[in-house]
Coordinates of C-alpha atoms in Angstrom, one line a residue:
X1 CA 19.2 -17.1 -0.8
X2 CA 21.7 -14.3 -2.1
X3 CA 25.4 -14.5 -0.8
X4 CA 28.2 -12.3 -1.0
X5 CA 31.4 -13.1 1.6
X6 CA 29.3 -14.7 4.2
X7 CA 30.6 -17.9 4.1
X8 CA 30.3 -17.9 8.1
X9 CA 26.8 -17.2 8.2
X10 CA 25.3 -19.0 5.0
X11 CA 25.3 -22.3 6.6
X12 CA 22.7 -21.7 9.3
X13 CA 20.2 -19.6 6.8
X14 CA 20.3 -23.2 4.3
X15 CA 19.9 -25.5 7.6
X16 CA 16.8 -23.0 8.2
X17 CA 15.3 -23.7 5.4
X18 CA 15.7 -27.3 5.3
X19 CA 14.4 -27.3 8.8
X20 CA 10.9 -26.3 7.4
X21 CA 7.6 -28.3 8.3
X22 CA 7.2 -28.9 4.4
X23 CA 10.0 -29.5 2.0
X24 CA 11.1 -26.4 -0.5
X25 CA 11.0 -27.8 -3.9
X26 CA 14.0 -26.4 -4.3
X27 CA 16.6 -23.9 -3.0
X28 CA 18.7 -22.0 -4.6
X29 CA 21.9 -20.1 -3.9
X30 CA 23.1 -17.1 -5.6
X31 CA 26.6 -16.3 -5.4
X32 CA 26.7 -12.9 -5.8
X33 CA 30.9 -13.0 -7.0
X34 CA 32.1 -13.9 -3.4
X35 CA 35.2 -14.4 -2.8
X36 CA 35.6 -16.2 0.3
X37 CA 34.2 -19.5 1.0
X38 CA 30.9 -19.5 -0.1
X39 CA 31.0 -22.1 -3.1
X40 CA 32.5 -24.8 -0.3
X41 CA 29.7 -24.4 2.0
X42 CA 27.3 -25.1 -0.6
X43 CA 29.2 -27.7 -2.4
X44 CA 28.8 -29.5 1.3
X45 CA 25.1 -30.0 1.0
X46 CA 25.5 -31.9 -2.9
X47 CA 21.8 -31.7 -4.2
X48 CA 20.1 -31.1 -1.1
X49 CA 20.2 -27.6 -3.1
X50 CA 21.2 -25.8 -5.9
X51 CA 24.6 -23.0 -6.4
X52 CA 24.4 -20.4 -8.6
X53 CA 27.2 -18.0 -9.3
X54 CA 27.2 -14.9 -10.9
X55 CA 29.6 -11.7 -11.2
X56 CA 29.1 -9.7 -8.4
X57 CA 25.7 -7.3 -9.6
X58 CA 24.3 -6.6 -6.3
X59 CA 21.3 -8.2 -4.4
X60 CA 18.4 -7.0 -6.6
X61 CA 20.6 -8.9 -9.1
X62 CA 21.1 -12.1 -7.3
X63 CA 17.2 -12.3 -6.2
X64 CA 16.3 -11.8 -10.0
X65 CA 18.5 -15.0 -11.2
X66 CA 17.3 -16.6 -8.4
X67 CA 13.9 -16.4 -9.2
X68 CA 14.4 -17.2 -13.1
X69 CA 16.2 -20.5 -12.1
X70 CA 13.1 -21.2 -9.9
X71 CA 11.2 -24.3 -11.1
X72 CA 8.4 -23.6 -9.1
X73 CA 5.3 -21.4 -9.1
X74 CA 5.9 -19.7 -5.7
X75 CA 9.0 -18.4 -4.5
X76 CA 10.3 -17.7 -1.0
X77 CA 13.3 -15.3 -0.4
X78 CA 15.9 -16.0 3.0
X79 CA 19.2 -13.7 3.6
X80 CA 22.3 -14.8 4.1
X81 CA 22.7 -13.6 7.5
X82 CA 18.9 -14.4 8.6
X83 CA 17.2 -17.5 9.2
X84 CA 13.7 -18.7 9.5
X85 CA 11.4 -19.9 12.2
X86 CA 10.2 -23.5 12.3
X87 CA 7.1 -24.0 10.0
X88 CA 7.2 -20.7 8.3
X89 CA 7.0 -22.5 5.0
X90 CA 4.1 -24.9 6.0
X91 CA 2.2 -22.1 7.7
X92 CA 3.0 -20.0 4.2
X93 CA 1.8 -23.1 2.2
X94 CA -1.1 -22.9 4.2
X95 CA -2.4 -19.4 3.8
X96 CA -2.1 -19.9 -0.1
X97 CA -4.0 -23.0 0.4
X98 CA -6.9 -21.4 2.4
X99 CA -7.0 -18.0 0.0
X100 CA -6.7 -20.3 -3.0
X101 CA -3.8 -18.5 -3.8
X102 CA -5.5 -15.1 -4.7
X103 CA -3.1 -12.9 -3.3
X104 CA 0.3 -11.3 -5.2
X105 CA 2.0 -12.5 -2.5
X106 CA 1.8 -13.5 1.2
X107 CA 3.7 -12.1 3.9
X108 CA 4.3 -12.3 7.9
X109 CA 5.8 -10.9 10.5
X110 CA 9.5 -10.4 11.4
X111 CA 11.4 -10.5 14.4
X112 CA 14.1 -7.8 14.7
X113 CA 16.2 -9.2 16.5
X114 CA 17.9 -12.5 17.8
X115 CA 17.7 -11.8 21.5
X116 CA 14.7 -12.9 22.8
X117 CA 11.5 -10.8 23.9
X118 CA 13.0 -8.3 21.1
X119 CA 10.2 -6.3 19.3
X120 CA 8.7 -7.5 16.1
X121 CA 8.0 -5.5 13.1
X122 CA 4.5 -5.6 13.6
X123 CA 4.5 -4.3 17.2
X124 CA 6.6 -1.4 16.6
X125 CA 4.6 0.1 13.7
X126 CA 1.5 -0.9 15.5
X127 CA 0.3 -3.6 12.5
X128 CA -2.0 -5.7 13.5
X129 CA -4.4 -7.6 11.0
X130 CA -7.8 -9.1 12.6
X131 CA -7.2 -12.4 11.3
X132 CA -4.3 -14.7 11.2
X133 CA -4.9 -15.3 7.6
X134 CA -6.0 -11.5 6.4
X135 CA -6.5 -10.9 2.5
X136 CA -6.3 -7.6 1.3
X137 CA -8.4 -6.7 -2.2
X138 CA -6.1 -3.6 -2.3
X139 CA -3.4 -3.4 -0.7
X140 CA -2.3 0.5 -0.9
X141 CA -2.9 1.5 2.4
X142 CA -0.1 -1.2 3.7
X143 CA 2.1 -0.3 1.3
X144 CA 1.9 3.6 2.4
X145 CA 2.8 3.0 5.8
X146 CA 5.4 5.0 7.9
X147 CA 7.1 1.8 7.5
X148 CA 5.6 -0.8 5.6
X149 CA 5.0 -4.0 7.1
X150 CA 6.3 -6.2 4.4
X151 CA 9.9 -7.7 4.0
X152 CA 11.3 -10.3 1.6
X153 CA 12.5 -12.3 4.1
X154 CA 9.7 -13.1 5.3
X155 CA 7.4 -12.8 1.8
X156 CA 6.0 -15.6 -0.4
X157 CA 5.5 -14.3 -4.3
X158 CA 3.8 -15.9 -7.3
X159 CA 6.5 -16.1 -10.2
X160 CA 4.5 -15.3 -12.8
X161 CA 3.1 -11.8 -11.3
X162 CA 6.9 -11.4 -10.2
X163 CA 8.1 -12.1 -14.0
X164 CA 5.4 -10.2 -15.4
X165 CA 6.2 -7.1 -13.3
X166 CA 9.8 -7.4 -14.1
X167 CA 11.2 -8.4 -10.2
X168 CA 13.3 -6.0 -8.4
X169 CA 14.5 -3.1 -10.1
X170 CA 18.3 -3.3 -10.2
X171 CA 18.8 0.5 -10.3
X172 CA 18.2 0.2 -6.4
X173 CA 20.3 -0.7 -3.8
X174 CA 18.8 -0.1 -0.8
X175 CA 15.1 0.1 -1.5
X176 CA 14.8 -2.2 -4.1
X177 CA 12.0 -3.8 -1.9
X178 CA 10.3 -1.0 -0.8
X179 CA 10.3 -0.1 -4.4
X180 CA 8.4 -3.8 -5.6
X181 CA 6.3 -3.9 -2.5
X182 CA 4.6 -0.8 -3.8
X183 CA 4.3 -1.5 -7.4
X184 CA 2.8 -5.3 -6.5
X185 CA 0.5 -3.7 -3.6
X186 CA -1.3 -1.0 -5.3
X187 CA -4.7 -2.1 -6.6
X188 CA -3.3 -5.5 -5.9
X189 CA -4.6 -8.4 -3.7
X190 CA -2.1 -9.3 -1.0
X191 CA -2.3 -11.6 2.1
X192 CA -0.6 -10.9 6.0
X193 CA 0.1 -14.5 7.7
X194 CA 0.1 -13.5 11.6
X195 CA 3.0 -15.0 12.7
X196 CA 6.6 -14.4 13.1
X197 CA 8.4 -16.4 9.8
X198 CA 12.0 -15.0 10.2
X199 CA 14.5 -14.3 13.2
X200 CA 16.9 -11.0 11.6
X201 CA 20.3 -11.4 13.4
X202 CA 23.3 -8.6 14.0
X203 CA 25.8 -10.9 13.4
X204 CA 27.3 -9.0 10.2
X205 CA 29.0 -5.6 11.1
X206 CA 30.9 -5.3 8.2
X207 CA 30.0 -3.0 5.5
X208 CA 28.5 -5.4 3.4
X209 CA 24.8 -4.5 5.2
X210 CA 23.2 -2.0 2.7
X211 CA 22.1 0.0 5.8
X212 CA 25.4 0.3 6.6
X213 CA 26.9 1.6 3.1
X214 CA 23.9 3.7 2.0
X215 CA 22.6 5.8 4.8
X216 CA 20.6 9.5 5.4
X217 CA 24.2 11.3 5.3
X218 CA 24.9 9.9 2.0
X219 CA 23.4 11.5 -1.6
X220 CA 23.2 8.3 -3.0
X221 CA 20.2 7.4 0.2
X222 CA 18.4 10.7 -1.3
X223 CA 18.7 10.2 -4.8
X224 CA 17.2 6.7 -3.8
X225 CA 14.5 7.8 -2.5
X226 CA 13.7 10.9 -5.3
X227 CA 13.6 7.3 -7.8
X228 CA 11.2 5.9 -5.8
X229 CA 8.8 8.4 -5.3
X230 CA 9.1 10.3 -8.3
X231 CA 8.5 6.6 -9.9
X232 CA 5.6 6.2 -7.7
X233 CA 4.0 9.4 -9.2
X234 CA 4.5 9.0 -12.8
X235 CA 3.5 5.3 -12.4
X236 CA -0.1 5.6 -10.3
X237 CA -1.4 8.4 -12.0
X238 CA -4.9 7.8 -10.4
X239 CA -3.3 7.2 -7.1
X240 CA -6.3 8.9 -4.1
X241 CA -5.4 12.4 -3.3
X242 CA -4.4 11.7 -0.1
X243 CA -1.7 8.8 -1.0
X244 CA -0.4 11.5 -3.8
X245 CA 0.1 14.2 -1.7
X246 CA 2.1 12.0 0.9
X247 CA 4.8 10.9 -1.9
X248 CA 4.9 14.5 -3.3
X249 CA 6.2 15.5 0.1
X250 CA 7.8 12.7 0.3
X251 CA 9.3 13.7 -3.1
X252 CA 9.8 17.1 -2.5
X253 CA 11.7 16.3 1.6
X254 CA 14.4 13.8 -0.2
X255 CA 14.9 17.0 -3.2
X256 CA 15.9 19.6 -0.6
X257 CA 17.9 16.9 2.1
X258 CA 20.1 16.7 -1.9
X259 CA 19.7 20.3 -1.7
X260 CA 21.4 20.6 2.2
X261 CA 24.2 18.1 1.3
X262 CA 25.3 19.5 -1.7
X263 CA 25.6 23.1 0.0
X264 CA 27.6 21.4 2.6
X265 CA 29.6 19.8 -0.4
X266 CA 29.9 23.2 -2.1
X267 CA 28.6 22.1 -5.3
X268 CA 26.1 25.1 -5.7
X269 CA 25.0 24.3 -9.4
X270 CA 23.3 20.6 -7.7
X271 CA 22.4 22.9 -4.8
X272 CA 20.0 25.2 -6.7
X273 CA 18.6 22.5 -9.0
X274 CA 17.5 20.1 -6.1
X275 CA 16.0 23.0 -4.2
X276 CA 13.9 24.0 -7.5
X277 CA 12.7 21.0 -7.7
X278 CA 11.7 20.8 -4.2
X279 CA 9.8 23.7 -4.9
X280 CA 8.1 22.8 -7.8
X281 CA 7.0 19.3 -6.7
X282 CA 5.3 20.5 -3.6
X283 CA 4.7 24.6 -2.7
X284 CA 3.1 24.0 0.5
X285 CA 6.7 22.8 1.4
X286 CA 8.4 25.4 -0.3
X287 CA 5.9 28.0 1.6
X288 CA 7.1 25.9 4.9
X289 CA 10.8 27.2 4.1
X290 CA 10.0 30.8 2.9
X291 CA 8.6 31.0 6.4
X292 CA 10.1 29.3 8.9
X293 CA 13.7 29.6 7.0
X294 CA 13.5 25.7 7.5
X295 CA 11.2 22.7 6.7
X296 CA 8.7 22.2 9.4
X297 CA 6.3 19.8 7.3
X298 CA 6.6 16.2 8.1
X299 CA 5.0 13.2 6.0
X300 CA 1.3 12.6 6.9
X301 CA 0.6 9.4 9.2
X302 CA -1.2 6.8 7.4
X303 CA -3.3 4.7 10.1
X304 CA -3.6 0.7 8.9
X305 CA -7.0 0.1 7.3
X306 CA -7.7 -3.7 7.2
X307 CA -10.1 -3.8 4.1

């Protein structure tokens, strides 16, 4: 569980996952260099669990100590602010169990919202795996989704594929998951748990939500994204055509939103640098502005394939 000043909120994450049908072998709390309260509130559960503290690094960060303090093969992630649903970690347990712990990782479902008959992630990017324990050889398809399906909160890795594939990349902030979600998915074996495993809440407003400091209005959200799909290309060389052609326009769209705010910014240089590249990684795009005097592509759909 990663922290940073929410001292108010920690408290009912840890009672979550103590409140689990099996016992954690342990849990661990990163203090990511809070200043408020946050070492009491632990220090107020003795060795039920296990503080960590750390100069403030940012969550990527604070999930990587996390997971090298871990004594344990498989590793669960909770935020702060979130909690989990009765069971999720015996019904977890459980689908390694039954897949003999094959999979990368496991993951379920996530409701998106506290208030009740709120929409789950599943149901509102239509997911819907034909069994409630449903391995994957590959799972690229998932991973490619409009949105994928797949968030830590609510994910069970194996430490040693985690370790070997070096965790979250720190240079990330606000798609440091999306990010490892697609390096562990494609041409590896992953597993989708049909259930709901953890209740996101809206209790934090303050700007410590990464949604809420890094959004699409911001170059930093873009430049984000030109890492990650740029990555993506130069990582998966023998990615299918059709996968590669999505993140080149996915590639090229976040080069010339840079493009549009540094205009507005009157930085001209950044401007026309952003805009070649745009150009370069994708000339069906570029065509698409020579044209229409505006981008009227949009990313292909990718439909779920349950293989």
């Amino acid at each position: 569980i990663p922290c940073y000043n929410r001292c108010g909120l920690l408290k009912r994450a840890i009672d979550s996952a103590l409140a689990q049908g099996v016992n954690a072998g342990e849990i661990i709390v990163v203090d990511d260099g809070s200043t408020d309260g946050t070492k009491d509130v632990c220090a107020g559960y003795g060795n039920l669990i296990e503080y960590v503290w750390q100069k403030n690094a940012g969550a990527s960060s604070a999930r990587n100590t996390g997971v090298n303090r871990a004594r344990n093969p498989w590793v669960a992630f909770l935020d702060s602010d979130d909690y989990w649903t009765p069971n999720h970690l015996k019904v977890m347990a459980g689908a390694i169990s039954a897949t003999s712990g094959r999979a990368s990782f496991y993951f379920c479902d996530m409701q998106m919202s506290e208030k009740d008959g709120s929409a789950t992630l599943w149901k509102k990017i239509n997911f819907a795996p034909p069994s409630p324990v449903h391995l994957a050889e590959d799972g690229t398809n998932w991973a490619f989704l409009g949105r994928q399906p797949t968030m830590l909160q609510c994910s069970v890795f194996r430490k040693d594929v985690w370790m070997k594939n070096g965790g979250l990349d720190p240079k990330f902030r606000l798609m440091h998951d999306a990010e490892l979600f697609f390096r562990l998915s494609i041409g590896g074996t992953v597993c989708a748990v049909s259930r709901v495993g953890c209740i996101q809440t809206d209790d934090d407003t303050s700007d410590l939500r990464l949604t809420t400091a890094v959004h699409s209005l911001d170059a930093a959200y873009w430049k984000e994204h030109v890492l990650l799909w740029g990555g993506l290309l130069r990582a998966f060389s023998g990615l299918p055509t059709s996968y590669r052609r999505y993140a080149r326009l996915n590639l090229a769209i976040s080069h010339w939103r840079l493009c549009r705010l540094y205009w507005h910014l009157k930085n001209p240089s950044r401007c026309a640098w952003h805009l070649v590249r745009s150009c370069l990684t994708d000339p069906f795009f570029a065509l698409s502005l020579l044209v229409h005097g505006r981008s009227n592509a949009s990313t292909p759909a990718v439909s779920p394939e349950y293989k």
